[in-house]
Coordinates of C-alpha atoms in Angstrom, one line a residue:
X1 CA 16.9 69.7 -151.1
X2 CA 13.7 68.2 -152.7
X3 CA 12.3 70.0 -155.9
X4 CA 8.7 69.5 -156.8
X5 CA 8.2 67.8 -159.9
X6 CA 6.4 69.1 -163.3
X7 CA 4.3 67.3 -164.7
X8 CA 5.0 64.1 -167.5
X9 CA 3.9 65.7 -170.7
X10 CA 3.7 62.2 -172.9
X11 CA 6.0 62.5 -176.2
X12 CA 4.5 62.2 -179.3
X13 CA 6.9 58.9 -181.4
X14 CA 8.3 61.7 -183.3
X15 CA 10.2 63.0 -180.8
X16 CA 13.8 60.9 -179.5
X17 CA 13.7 61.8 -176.4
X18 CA 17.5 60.6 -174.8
X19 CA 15.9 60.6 -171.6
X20 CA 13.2 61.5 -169.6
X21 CA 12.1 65.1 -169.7
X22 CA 14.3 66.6 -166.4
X23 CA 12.4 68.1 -163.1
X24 CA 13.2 71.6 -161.7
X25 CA 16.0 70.7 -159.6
X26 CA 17.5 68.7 -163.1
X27 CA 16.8 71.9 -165.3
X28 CA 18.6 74.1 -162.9
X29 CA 21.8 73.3 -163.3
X30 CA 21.6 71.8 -167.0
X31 CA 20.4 75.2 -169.3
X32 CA 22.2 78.2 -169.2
X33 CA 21.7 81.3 -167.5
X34 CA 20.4 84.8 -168.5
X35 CA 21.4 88.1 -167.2
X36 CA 18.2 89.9 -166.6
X37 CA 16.1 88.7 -163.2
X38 CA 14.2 90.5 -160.6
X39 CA 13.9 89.3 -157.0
X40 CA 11.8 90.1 -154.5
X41 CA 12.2 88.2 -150.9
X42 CA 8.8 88.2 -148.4
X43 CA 10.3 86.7 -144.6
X44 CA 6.7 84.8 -144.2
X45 CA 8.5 83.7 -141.0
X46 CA 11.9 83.3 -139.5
X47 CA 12.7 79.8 -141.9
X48 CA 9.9 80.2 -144.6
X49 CA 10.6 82.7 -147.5
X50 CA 8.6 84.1 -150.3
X51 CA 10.6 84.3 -153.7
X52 CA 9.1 86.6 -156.3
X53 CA 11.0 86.0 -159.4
X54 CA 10.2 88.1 -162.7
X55 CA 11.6 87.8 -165.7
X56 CA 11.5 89.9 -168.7
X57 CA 9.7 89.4 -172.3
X58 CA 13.3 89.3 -173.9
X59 CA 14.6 86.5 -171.4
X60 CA 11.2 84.4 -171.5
X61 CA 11.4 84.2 -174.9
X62 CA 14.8 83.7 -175.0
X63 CA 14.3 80.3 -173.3
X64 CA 11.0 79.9 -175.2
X65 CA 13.9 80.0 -178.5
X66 CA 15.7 77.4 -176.5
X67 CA 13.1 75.1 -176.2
X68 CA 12.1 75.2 -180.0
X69 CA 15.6 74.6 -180.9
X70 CA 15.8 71.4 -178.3
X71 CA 12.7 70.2 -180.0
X72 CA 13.9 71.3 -183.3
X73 CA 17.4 69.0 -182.7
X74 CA 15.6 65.8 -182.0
X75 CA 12.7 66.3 -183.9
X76 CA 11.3 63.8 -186.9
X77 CA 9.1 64.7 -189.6
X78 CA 8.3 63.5 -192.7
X79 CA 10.1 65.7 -195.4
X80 CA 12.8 66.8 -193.3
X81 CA 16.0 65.2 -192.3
X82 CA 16.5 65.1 -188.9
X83 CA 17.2 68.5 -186.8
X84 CA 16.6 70.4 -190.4
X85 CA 12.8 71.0 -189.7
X86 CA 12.0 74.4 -189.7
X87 CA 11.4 76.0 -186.6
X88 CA 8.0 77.2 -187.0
X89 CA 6.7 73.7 -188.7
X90 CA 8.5 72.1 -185.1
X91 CA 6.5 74.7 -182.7
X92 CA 3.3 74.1 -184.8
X93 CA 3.8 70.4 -184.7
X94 CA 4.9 69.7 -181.0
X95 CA 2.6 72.7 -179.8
X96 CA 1.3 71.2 -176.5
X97 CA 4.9 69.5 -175.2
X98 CA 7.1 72.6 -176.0
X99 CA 4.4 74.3 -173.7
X100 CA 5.1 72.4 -171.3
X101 CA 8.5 72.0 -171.5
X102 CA 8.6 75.9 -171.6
X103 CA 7.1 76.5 -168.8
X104 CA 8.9 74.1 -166.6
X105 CA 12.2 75.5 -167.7
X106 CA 10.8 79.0 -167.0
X107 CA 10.1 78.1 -164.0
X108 CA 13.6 76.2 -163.3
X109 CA 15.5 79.4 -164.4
X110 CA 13.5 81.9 -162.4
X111 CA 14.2 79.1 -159.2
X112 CA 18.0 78.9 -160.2
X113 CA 18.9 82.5 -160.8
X114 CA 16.8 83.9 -157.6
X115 CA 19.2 81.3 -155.7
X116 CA 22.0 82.6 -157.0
X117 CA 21.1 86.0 -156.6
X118 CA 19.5 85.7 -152.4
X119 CA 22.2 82.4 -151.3
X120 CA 19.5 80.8 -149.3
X121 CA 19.9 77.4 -147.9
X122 CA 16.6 75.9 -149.5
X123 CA 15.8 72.9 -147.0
X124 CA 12.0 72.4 -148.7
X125 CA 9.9 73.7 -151.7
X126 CA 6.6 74.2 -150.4
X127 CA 5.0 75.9 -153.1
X128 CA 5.3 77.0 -156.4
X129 CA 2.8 79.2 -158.2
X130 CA 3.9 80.1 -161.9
X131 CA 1.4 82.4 -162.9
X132 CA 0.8 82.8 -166.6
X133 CA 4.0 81.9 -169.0
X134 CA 3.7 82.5 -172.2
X135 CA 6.0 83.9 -175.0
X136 CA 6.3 87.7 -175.6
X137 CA 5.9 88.3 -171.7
X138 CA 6.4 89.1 -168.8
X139 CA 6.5 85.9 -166.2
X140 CA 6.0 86.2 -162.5
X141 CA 6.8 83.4 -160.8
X142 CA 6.2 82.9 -156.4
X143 CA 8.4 80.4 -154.8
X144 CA 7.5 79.6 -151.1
X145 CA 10.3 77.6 -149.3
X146 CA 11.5 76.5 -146.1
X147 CA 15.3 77.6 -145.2
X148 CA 17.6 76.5 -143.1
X149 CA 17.7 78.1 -139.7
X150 CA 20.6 80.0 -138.4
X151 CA 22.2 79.3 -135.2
X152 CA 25.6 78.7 -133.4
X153 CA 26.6 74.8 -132.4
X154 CA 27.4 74.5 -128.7
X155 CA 29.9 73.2 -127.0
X156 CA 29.6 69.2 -128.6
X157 CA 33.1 67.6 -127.4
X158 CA 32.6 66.0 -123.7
X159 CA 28.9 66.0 -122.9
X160 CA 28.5 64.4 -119.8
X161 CA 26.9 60.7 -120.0
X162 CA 25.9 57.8 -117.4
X163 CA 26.2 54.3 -117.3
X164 CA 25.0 51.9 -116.2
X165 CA 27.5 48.4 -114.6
X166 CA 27.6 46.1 -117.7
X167 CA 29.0 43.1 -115.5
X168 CA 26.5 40.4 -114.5
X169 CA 25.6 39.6 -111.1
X170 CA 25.3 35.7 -110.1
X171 CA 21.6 36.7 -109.0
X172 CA 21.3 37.7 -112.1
X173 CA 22.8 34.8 -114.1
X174 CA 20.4 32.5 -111.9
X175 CA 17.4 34.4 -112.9
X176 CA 18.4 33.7 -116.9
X177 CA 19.1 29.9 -116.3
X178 CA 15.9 29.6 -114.1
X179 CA 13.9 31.2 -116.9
X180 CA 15.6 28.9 -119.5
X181 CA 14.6 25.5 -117.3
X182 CA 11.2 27.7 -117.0
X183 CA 10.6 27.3 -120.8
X184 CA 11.5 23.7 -121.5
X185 CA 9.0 23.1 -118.0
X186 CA 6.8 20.6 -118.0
X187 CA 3.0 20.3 -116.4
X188 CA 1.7 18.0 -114.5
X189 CA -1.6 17.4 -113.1
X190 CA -1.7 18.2 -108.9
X191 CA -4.7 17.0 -106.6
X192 CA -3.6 19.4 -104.2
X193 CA -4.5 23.5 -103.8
X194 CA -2.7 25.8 -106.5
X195 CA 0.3 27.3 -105.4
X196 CA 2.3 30.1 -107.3
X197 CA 3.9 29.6 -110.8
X198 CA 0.7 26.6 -111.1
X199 CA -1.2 27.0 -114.1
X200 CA -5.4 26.5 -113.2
X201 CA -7.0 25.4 -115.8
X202 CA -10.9 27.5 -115.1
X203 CA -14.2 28.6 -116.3
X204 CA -15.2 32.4 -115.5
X205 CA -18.4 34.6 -115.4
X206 CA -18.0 38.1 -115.1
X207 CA -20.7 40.8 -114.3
X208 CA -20.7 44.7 -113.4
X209 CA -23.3 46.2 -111.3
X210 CA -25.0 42.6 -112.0
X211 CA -24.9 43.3 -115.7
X212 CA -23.1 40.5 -117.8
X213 CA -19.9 41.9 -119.1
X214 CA -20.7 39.6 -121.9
X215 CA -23.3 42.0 -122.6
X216 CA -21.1 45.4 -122.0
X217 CA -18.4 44.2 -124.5
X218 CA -20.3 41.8 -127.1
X219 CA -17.1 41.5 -129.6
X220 CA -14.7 40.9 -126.5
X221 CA -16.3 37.6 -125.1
X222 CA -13.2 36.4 -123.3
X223 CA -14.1 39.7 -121.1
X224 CA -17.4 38.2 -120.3
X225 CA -17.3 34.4 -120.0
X226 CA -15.4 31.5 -120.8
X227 CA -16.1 28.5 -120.5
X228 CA -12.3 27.0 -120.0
X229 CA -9.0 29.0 -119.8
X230 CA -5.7 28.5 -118.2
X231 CA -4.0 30.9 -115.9
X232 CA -0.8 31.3 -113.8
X233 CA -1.0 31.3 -110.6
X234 CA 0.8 35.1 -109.3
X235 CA 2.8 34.9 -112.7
X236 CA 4.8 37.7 -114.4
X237 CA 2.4 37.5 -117.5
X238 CA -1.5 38.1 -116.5
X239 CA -3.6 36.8 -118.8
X240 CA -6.4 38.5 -120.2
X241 CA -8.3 40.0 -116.9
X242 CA -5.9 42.1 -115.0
X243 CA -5.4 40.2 -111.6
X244 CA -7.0 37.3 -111.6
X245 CA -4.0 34.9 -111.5
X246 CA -3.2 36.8 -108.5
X247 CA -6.6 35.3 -106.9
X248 CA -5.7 31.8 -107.8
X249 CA -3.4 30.6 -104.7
X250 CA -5.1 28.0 -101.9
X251 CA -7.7 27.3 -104.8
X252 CA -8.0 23.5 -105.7
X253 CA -10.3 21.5 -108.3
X254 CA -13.8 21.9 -108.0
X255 CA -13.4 25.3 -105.9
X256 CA -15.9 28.0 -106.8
X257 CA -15.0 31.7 -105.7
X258 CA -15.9 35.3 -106.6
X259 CA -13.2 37.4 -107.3
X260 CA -13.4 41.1 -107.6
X261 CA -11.3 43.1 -110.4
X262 CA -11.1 46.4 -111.1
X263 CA -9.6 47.2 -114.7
X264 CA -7.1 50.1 -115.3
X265 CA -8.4 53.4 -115.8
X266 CA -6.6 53.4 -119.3
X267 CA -7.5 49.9 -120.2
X268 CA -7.5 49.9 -124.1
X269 CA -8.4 46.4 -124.6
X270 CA -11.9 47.1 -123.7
X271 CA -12.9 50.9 -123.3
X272 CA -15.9 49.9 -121.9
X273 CA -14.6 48.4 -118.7
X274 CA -11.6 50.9 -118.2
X275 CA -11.7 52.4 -114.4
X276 CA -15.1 50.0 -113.8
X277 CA -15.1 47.0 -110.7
X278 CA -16.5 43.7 -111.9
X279 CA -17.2 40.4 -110.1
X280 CA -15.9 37.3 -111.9
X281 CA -17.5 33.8 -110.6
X282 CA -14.7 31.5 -111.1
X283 CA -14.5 27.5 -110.5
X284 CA -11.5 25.4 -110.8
X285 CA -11.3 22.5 -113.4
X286 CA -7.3 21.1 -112.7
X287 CA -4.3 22.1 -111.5
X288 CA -1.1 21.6 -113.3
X289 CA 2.4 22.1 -111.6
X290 CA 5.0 23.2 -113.5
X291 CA 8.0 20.6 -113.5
X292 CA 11.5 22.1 -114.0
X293 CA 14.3 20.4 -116.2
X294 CA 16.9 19.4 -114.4
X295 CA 20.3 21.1 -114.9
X296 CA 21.8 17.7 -116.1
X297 CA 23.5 16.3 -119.2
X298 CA 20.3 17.0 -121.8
X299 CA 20.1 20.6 -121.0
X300 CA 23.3 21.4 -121.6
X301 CA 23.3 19.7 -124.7
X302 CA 20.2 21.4 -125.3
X303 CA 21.9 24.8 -124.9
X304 CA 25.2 23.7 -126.6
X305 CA 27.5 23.7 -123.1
X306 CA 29.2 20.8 -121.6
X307 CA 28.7 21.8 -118.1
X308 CA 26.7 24.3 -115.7
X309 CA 30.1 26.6 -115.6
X310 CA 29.7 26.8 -119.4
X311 CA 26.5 27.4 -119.3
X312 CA 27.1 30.2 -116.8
X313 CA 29.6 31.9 -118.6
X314 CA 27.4 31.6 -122.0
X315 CA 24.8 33.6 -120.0
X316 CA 27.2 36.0 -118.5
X317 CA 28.7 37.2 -121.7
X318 CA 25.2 37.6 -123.1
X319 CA 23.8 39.5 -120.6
X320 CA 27.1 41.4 -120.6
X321 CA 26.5 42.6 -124.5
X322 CA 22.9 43.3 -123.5
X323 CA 23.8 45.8 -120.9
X324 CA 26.6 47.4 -123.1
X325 CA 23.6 47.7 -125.8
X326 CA 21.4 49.0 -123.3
X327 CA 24.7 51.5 -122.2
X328 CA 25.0 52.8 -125.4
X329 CA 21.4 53.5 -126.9
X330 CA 20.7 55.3 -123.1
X331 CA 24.1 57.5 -124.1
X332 CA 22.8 58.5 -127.8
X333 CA 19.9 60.0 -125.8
X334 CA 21.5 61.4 -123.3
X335 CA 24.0 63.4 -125.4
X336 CA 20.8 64.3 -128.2
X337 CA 19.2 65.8 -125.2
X338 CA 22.0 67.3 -123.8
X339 CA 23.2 69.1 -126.9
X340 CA 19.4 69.9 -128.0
X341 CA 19.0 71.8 -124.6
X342 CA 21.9 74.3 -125.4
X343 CA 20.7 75.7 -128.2
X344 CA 17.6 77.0 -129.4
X345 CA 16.2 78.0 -133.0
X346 CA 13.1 77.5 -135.0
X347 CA 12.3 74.6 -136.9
X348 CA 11.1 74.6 -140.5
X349 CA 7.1 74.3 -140.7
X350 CA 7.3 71.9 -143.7
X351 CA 10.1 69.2 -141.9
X352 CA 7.3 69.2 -139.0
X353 CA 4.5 68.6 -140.8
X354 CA 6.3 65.8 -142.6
X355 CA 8.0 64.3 -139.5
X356 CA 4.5 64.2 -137.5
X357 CA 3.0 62.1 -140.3
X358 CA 6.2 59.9 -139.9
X359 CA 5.7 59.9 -136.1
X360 CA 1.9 59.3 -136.3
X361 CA 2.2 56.1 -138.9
X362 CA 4.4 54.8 -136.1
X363 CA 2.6 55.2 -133.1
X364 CA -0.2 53.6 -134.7
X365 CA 1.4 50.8 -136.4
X366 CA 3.3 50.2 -133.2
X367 CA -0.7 50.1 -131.1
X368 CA -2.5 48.4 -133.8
X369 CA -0.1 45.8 -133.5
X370 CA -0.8 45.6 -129.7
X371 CA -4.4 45.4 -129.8
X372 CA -5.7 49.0 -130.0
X373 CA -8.3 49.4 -132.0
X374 CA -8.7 51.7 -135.1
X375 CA -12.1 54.1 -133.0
X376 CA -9.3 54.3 -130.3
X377 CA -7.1 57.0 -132.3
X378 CA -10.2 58.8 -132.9
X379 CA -11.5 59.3 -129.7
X380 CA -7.2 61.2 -128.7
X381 CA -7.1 62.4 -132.2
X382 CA -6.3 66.1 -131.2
X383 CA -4.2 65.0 -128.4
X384 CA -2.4 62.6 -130.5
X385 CA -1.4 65.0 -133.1
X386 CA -0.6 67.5 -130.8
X387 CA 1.9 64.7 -129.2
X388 CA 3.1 63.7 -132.6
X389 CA 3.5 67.3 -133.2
X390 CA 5.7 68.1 -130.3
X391 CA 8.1 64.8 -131.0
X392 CA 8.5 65.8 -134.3
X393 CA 9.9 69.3 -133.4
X394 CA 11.9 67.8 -131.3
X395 CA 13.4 65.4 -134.0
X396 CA 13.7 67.8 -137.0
X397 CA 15.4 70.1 -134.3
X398 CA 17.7 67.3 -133.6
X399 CA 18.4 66.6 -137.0
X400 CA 19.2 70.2 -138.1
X401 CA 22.2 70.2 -135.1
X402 CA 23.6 67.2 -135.9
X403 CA 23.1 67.9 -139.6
X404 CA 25.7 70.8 -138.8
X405 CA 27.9 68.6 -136.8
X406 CA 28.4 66.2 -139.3
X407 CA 29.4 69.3 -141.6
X408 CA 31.7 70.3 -138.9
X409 CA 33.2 67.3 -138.8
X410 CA 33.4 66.4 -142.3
X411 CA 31.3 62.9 -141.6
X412 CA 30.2 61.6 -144.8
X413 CA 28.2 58.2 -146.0
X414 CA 30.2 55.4 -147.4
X415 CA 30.0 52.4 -149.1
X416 CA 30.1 50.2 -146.2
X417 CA 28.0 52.6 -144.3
X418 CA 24.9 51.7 -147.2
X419 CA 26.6 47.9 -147.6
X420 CA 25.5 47.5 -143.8
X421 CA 22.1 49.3 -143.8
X422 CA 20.9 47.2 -146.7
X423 CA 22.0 43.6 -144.7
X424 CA 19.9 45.3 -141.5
X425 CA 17.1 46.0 -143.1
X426 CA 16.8 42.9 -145.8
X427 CA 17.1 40.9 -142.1
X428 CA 14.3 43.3 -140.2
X429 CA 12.0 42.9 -143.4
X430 CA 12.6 39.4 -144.7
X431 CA 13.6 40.9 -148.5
X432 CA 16.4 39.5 -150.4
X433 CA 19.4 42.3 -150.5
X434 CA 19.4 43.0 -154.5
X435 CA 15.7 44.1 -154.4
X436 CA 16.5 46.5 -151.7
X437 CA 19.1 47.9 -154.3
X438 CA 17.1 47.9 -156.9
X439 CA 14.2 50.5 -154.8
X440 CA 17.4 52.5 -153.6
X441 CA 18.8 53.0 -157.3
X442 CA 15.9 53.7 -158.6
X443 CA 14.2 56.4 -156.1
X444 CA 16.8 59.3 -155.2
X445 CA 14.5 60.1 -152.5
X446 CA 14.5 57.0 -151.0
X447 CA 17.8 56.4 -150.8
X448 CA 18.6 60.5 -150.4
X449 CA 16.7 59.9 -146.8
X450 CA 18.8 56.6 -146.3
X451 CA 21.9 58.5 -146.6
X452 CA 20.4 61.1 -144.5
X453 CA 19.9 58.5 -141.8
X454 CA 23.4 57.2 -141.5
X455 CA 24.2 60.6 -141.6
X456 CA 22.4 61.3 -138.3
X457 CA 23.4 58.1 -137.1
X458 CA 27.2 58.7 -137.9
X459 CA 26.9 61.8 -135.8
X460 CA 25.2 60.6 -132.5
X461 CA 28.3 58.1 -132.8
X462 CA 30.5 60.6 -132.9
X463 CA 29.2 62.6 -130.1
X464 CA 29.0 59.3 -127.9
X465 CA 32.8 58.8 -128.4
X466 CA 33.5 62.4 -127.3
X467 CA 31.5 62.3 -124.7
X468 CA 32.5 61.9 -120.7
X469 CA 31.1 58.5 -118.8
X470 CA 29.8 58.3 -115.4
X471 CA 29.2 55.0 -114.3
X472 CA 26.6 54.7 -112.0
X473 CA 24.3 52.0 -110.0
X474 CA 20.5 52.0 -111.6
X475 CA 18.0 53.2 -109.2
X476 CA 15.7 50.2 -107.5

């Protein structure tokens, strides 16, 4: 459960403070209670509540007495031995942080005791509004919060998964070897006409409706024209213009040819020439042919194998783990979708908004890094929220069921469980291990959402070893 924080009144040097002051979550279990609380509970919705707590004069200024006394403990003034101050001299003096401090524990008590009193399953504070708090009255304080929702877990034990055959075919094998001599290939100049897997080495001018796409797309010249690229010739990997390589074949030095492209109808590179036809005038400058390695002594050596057997069976065995990976992440969704399709409840509004944000950031990370530019996500903005927003749903609606699962099933976080997420991500992120550490001991938070993590984790793992496994040929 996260508590919002009061704020950091500063201390004055008088006061020896053993720590810092607590938050409302601290203060609720740390003071002790008073008898005298009214509740009221608003449903604003099927998971968000409305607390209104109200406390009487007599127990507001009963933990008004509390605080002066705290004060009055720790307190140092000239004249007076430590905690022998009078009372009224401490209140007078520390005016402004007993205020504070006051309030925050009124608030924490009127928080604590309306808990106690309703048993809800807090999930989020989304607001707190404390009204006026001062001694001598009255205090009304309104608590809005997000609840866990109610609902029964399905049937979890034996969900029905497929799979996928993890062993290797020798077609398959080849292809990985022939893509290993592929990257160690040399090039060699050809005086002959390009044939596939050449590279052509070209210059290119491109023009739409006989305008210069130089023109259309002034910050994306290598659109327009170049004056000397490389391309392969019907490769795997396209270079920049959709299609071109796929023009290159029969083509030798010297050759000049139009070629006609039309770009994707969602091409992002360049919005300008998405779903548009332009003519490229093309002329070959060289040819290179790409020169495989031989499967001889060097490249095995090369690839730590004696022989083309080894090699083989090096191959094999990864390709093998690679499908079992591949097996295994396809299960976890399998059985998530599964199980989130037999049950169905409303999803807090505050672990939405907060999971969209967390979807958005990735979404555009993730296409930023790809090239998208920054105007793109403008352009969708309504769309993309509304995306994010559905995804999120679907996650926090997730997480609430296997939240309950792992409760069910008593899984819990260990040492080894954190030991192993801190190795992950130091590798992922480059950082040493002990400064990880040092962000997880000192942030709850942080490492309260870690913990949550594994948690979720944990379960999926569970529900994968329960579950039943088809194995099946992928579709062509």
């Amino acid at each position: 459960m996260q508590a919002r924080k009061g704020r950091n009144a500063k201390r004055e040097s008088g006061i020896d403070r053993p720590r810092a002051r607590p938050t409302v979550a601290d203060s609720l279990s740390q003071h002790r209670s008073y008898t005298s609380v009214n509740v009221q509970l608003n449903s604003l919705s099927d998971t968000r509540k409305s607390l209104v707590v109200t406390l009487d004069p007599s127990e507001v200024d009963a933990v008004h007495k509390d605080v002066v006394n705290e004060f009055s403990q720790l307190a140092r003034i000239p004249g007076f031995r430590p905690g022998k101050a009078p009372a009224a001299v401490v209140a007078k003096r520390f005016a402004k942080e007993i205020g504070d401090e006051f309030k925050q524990k009124v608030v924490a008590k009127t928080y604590r005791d309306a808990l106690e009193q309703q048993k809800l399953d807090v999930l989020n504070i989304v607001n707190v509004e404390p009204g006026e708090i001062k001694a001598g009255d009255a205090a009304t304080v309104t608590i809005t919060l997000d609840i866990r929702p109610e609902f029964t877990l399905p049937e979890y034990v034996g969900l029905p998964t497929e799979v996928a055959p993890t062993d290797p075919t020798d077609e398959e094998v080849d292809q990985i070897i022939e893509g290993m001599r592929a990257e160690r290939a040399e090039f060699k100049a050809a005086d002959r006409p390009a044939v596939k897997s050449d590279y052509v080495k070209l210059s290119y001018e491109g023009t739409i409706d006989g305008k210069p796409i130089a023109d259309l797309a002034p910050d994306k010249q290598i659109y327009g024209k170049v004056p000397q690229t490389w391309e392969e010739v019907e490769g795997q990997n396209e270079g920049v213009i959709p299609g071109l390589g796929g023009q290159l074949a029969g083509l030798k030095p010297g050759d000049k040819k139009d070629v006609t492209i039309t770009f994707p109808e969602d091409f992002a590179a360049v919005p300008a020439l998405a779903g548009k036809t332009a003519t490229y005038a093309i002329e070959v400058l060289e040819i290179r042919e790409r020169v495989l390695p031989p499967l001889d002594e060097a490249f095995f050596k090369a690839n730590r194998v004696d022989d083309l057997e080894a090699l083989k069976g090096a191959v094999r065995n990864q390709l093998k783990l690679q499908k079992e990976s591949r097996n295994r992440a396809e299960q976890r969704r399998q059985v998530s979708d599964a199980l989130a399709a037999k049950v169905d409840f409303p999803v807090p509004e505050s672990l939405v908004e907060s999971e969209t944000q967390s979807v958005l950031r990735q979404f555009i990370e993730e296409n930023m890094r790809r090239g998208v530019p920054q105007e793109e996500f403008e352009k969708g903005k309504k769309e993309l929220f509304e995306g994010a927003q559905k995804a999120a749903a679907k996650r926090v609606k997730m997480q609430l069921i296997l939240a309950k699962i792992a409760e069910a099933e008593k899984i819990q976080v260990e040492e080894r469980d954190i030991d192993s997420f801190i190795y992950r991500e130091a590798m992922r992120t480059q950082q040493k291990p002990e400064k990880l550490v040092k962000a997880l001991t000192s942030d709850r938070e942080q490492l309260r959402a870690v913990q949550q993590s594994i948690i979720f984790d944990k379960a999926i793992d569970f529900l994968v070893s329960k579950a039943t496994v088809a194995t099946v040929q992928p579709k062509a």
